[in-house]
C-alpha positions in Angstrom: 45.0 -18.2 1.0 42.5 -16.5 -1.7 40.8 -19.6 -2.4 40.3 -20.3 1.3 38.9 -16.4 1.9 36.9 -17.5 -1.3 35.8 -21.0 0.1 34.7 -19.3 3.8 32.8 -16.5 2.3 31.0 -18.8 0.3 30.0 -21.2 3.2 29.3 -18.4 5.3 26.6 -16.9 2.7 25.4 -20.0 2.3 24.5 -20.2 6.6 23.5 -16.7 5.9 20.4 -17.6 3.0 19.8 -20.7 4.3 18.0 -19.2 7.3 14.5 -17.7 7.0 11.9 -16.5 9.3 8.7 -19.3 8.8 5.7 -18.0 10.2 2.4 -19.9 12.2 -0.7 -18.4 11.8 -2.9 -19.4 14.4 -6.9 -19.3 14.0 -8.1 -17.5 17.3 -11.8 -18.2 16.5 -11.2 -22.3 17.1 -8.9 -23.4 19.7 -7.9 -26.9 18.6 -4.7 -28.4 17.0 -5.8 -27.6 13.8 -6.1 -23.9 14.1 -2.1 -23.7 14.2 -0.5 -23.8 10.7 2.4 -22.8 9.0 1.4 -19.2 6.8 2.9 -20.7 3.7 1.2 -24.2 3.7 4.3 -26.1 4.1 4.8 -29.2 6.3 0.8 -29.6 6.7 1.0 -33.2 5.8 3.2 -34.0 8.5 2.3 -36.0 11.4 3.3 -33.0 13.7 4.3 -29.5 12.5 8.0 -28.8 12.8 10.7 -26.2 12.1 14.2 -26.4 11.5 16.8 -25.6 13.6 18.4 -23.1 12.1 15.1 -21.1 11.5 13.7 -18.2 13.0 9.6 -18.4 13.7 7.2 -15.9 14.1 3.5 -16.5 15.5 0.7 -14.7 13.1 -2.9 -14.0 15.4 -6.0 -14.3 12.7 -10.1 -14.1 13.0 -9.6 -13.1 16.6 -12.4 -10.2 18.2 -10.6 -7.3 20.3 -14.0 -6.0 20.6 -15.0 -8.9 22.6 -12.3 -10.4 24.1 -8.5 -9.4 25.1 -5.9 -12.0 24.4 -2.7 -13.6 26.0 0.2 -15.4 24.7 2.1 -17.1 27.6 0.2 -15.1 30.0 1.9 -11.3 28.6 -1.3 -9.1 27.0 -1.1 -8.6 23.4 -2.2 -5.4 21.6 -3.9 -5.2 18.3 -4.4 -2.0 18.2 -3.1 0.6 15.8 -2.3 4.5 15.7 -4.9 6.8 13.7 -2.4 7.8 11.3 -1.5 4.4 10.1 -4.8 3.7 9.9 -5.9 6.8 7.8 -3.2 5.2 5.3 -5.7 2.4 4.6 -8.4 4.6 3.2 -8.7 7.2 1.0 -10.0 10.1 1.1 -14.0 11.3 0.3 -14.9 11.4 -2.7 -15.7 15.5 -1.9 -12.3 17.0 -1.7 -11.2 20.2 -0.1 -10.8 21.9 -3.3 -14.1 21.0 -5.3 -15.8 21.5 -1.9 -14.9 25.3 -1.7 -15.5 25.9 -5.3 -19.2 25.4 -4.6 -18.9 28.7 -1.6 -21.0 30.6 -4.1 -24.5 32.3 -3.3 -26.6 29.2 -4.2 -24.8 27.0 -1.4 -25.0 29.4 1.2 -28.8 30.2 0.8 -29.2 26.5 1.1 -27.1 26.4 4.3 -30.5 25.9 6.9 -31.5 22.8 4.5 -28.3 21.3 4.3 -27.9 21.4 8.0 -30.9 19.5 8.9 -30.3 17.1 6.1 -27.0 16.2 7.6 -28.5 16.5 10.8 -31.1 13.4 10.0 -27.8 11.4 8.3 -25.8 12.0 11.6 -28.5 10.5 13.5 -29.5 7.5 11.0 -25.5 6.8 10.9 -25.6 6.8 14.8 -27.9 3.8 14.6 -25.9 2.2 11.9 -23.0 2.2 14.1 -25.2 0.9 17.1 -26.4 -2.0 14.9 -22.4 -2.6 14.0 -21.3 -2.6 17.2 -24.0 -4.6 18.5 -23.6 -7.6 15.7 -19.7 -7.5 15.7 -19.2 -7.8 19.4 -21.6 -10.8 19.9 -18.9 -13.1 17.5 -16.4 -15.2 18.2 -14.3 -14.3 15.3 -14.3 -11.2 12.8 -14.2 -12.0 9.5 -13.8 -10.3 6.1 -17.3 -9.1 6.0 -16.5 -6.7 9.2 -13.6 -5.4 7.2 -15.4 -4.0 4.3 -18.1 -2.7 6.8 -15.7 -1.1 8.9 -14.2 0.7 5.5 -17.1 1.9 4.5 -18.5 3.4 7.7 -14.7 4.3 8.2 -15.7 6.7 5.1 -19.1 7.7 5.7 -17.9 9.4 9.0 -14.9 11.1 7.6 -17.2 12.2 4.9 -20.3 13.2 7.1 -17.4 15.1 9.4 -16.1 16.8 6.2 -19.3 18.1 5.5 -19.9 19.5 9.1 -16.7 21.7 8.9 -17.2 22.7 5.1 -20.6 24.4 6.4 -18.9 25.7 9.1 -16.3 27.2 6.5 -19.3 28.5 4.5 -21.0 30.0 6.7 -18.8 32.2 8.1 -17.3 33.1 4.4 -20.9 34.2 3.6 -21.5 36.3 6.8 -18.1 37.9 5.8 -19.2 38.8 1.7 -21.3 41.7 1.8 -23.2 40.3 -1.6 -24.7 37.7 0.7 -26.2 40.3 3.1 -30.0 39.7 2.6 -29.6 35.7 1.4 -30.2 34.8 5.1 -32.3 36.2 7.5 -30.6 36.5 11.3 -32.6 34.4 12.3 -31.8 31.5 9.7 -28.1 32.7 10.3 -28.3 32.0 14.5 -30.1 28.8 13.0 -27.7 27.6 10.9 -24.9 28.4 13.3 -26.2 26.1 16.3 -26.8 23.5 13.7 -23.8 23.8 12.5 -22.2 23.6 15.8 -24.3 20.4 16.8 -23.4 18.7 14.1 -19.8 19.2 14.1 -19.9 17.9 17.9 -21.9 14.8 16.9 -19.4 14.5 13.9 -16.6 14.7 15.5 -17.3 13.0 18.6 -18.9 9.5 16.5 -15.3 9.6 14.3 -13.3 10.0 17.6 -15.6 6.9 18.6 -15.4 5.0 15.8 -11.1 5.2 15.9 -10.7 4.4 19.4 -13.1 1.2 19.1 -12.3 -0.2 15.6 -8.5 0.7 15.2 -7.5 -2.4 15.3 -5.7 -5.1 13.1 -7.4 -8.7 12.9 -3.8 -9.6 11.9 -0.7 -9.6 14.7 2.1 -10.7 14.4 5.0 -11.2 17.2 8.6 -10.9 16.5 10.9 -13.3 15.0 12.8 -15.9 18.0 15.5 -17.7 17.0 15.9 -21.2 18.9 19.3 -22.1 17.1 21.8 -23.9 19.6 18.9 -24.1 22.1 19.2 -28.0 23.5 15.1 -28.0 23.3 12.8 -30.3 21.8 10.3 -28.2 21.3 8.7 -24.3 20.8 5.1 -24.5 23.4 3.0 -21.4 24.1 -0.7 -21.2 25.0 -3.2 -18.2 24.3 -6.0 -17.5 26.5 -8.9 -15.1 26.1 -10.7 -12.7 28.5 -14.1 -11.6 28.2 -13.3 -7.4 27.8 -17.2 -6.9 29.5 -16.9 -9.4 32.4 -12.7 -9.0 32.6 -12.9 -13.1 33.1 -11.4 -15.4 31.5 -13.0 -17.7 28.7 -12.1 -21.3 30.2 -13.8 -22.5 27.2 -11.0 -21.4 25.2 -8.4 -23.7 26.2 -5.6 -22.9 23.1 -2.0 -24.5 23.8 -0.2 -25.4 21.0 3.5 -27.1 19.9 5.7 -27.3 17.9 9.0 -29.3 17.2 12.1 -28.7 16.3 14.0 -30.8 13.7 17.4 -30.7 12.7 20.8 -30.8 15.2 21.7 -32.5 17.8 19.9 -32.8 21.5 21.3 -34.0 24.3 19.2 -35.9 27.1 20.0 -38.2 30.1 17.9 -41.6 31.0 18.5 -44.6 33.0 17.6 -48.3 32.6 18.8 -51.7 32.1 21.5 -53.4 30.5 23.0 -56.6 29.6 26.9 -56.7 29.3 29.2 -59.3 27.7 31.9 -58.2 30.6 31.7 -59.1 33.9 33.7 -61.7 36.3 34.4 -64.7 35.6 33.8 -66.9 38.6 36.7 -70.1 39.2 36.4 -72.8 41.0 39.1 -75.4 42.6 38.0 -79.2 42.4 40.3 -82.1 43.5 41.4 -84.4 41.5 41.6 -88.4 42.3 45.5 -88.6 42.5 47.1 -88.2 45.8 49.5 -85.2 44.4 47.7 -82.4 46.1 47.2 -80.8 42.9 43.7 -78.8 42.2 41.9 -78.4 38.8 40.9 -74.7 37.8 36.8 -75.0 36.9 35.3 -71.8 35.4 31.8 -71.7 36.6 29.1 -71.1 34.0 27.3 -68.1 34.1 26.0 -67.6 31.0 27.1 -65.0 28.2 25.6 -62.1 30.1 25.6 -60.1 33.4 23.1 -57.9 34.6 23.2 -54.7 35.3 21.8 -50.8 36.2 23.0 -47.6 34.6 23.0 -44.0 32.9 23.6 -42.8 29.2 23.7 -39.1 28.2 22.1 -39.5 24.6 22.7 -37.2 21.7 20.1 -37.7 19.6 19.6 -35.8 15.8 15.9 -34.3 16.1 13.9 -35.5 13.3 10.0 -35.7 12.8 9.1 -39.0 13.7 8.0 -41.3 16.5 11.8 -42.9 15.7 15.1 -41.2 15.8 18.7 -42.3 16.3 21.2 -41.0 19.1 24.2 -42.0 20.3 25.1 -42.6 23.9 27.6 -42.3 26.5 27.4 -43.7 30.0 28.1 -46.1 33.3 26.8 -49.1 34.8 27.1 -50.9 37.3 26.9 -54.8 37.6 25.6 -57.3 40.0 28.9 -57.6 41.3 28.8 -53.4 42.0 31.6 -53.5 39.1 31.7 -49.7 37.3 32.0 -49.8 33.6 31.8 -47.5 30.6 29.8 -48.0 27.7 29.4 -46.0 24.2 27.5 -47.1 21.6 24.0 -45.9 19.6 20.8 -46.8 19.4 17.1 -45.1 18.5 15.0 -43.2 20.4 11.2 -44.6 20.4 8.1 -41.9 21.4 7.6 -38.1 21.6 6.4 -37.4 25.1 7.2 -40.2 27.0 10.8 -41.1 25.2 12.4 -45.4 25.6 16.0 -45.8 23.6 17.3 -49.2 23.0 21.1 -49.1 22.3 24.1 -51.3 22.5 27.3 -51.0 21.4 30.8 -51.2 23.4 31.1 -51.8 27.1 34.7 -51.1 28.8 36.0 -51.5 32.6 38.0 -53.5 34.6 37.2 -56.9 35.3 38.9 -60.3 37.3 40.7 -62.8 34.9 43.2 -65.7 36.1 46.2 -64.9 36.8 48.9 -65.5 33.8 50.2 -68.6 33.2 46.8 -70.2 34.6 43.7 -71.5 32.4 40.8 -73.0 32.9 40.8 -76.7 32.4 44.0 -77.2 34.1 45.8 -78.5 36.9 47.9 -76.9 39.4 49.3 -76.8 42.4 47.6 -74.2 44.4 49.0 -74.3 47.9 47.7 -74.8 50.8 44.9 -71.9 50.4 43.7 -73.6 47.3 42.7 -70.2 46.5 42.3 -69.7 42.6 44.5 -67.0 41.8 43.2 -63.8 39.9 43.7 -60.7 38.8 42.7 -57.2 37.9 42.6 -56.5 33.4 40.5 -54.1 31.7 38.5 -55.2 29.1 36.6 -54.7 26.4 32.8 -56.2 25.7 29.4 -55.2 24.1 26.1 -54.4 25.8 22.8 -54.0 25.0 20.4 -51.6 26.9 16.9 -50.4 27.6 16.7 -47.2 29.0 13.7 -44.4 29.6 14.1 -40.8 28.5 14.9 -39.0 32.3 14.3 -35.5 30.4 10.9 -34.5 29.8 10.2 -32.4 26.6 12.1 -29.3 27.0 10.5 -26.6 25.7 10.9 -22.6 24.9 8.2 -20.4 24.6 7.3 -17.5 22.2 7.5 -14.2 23.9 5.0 -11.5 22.6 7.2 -8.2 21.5 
């Protein structure tokens, strides 16, 4: 009993590791097959990309614009947005911090307090430009590349450092209006001055950061969730993304991004219909008359060849592989020229992707007319006066061969956006 715990445990963490989560990262910039490929690099010499089974897959979004466009998966809108705290996490902080900055509230900064403002007042405007230009460029691409990341970083600083600056006046001022030392470094005039600078410039500060998160806080990297397709009788995992222009709120048709891919590994079960040829059918008898005068008849079998004709329907399991090829096995009915049902099993291979034809044979079964016992062909008997050949009902076993077409299209799931 221990070894058996032992033995299940082991076979169960096996299951367990043998799963893993392979993800598809999908170029948004050009829509062709090419742009969807596997993160890790694996499988990109096959014929079509693939997944196992028993894996779970996840669908990466790369080099798209969310400044330009807005983007579907399957129709349901995708968000590539993040929150402001995650992405303070990104950055660091100015190079000024809090602490050296109010070291320098002595006399010296305070006097310069007037300058300072109008400086910052002329950066504030220059940087409004700069992020003009920025948006300008970035929102005319088709795809953002690394280039707008280190450009959003560093304007990502240069606000939170030109918004530092704004409030540290701020913080300044008001300490040396408070310090009776610093009575006569400003006049009231410069002080009313500096104030309404100071004021303007922490509204323009403020209000180009708040600008600057709520247009650029976004990841050029999105991932959806990991599905799991295990047990699911599909061939294939099938989604399309489509883009909308964010200033006309119309849709690119231009982009026209629908991707596949296949699953390999198990079983699938399908249905087709076709043609077959089976070894078991009637056998046909005639009664000829012989040249004696005994009344006696000779039992002919007439020749119809080896093979009947006839229509039927397999339920195929097939085991999904990558390939244009792949074996299944098959269970079905026919029915013969004569309208007699039979059973056939047997295994073949299925040839295509899309549009799927098996060839199979293998063992045909059902119930067929033989002559009677005691009978044979070739011989002489006395038949009565209906001359009738007597027959009767056996059931049989034969082989067929088939050609069938795929009645299932490719079934297909679709990756849901989460």
């Amino acid at each position: 009993m221990k070894n058996f715990l032992l033995l299940t445990s082991i076979a169960f963490s096996c299951l367990v590791h043998a799963q893993k989560t392979r993800v598809l990262a999908l170029d948004l910039s050009t829509p062709t097959e090419k742009s969807l490929r596997f993160e890790d690099g694996e499988g990109d010499s096959a014929r079509w990309l693939s997944v196992r089974s028993a894996d779970l897959i996840s669908l990466k979004l790369i080099k798209g614009n969310p400044l330009k466009y807005s983007y579907r998966i399957n129709g349901a809108p995708i968000t590539l947005f993040m929150n402001a705290d995650e992405w303070n996490r990104l950055f660091s902080e100015p190079s000024d911090n809090k602490e050296a900055f109010a070291k320098q509230y002595d006399a010296a900064t305070y006097e310069s307090l007037p300058k300072k403002n109008e400086k910052l007042e002329k950066r504030l405007e220059n940087l409004e430009i700069t992020l003009d230009r920025f948006e300008l460029e970035n929102t005319n691409k088709e795809s953002l590349d690394d280039d707008f990341k280190k450009d959003r970083a560093l304007l990502f600083d240069t606000l939170k450092q030109a918004n530092y600056e704004a409030h540290a006046n701020k913080a300044c001022l008001e300490q040396g209006m408070n310090n009776p030392e610093y009575k006569n470094l400003l006049s009231e005039e410069e002080k009313a001055k500096a104030e309404k600078n100071i004021k303007s410039n922490i509204d323009q500060a403020d209000k180009m950061l708040k600008s600057f998160e709520t247009k650029y806080f976004f990841s050029n990297e999105f991932y959806t969730l990991p599905m799991e397709h295990q047990g699911k009788n599909i061939d294939a995992i099938e989604f399309t993304v489509k883009r909308v222009n964010k200033e006309t709120n119309a849709e690119d048709e231009t982009f026209t991004g629908k991707y596949k891919v296949w699953i390999t590994g198990g079983m699938k079960i399908d249905i087709s219909a076709g043609v077959f040829l089976t070894s078991l059918f009637d056998k046909e008898y005639e009664a000829r008359d012989i040249s004696d005068d005994s009344g006696n008849k000779e039992i002919v079998l007439k020749n119809h060849g080896n093979y009947d004709f006839a229509f039927g329907s397999t339920i195929n399991t097939n085991f999904r592989i990558n390939s244009w090829v792949q074996p299944q096995l098959s269970f079905g009915a026919v029915f013969t020229q004569n309208q007699k049902f039979q059973l056939i099993l047997g295994g073949g291979i299925i040839l295509g992707r899309e549009e799927r034809w098996i060839l199979s044979g293998g063992l045909s079964m059902g119930v067929v007319d033989r002559l009677a016992d005691r009978f044979q062909a070739g011989g002489i008997y006395d038949l009565g006066t209906s001359g009738q050949v007597p027959t009767i009902k056996q059931f049989k076993f034969g082989h067929f061969f088939g050609i069938t077409y795929n009645l299932s299209k490719v079934n297909t799931i679709s990756i849901k956006p989460k």
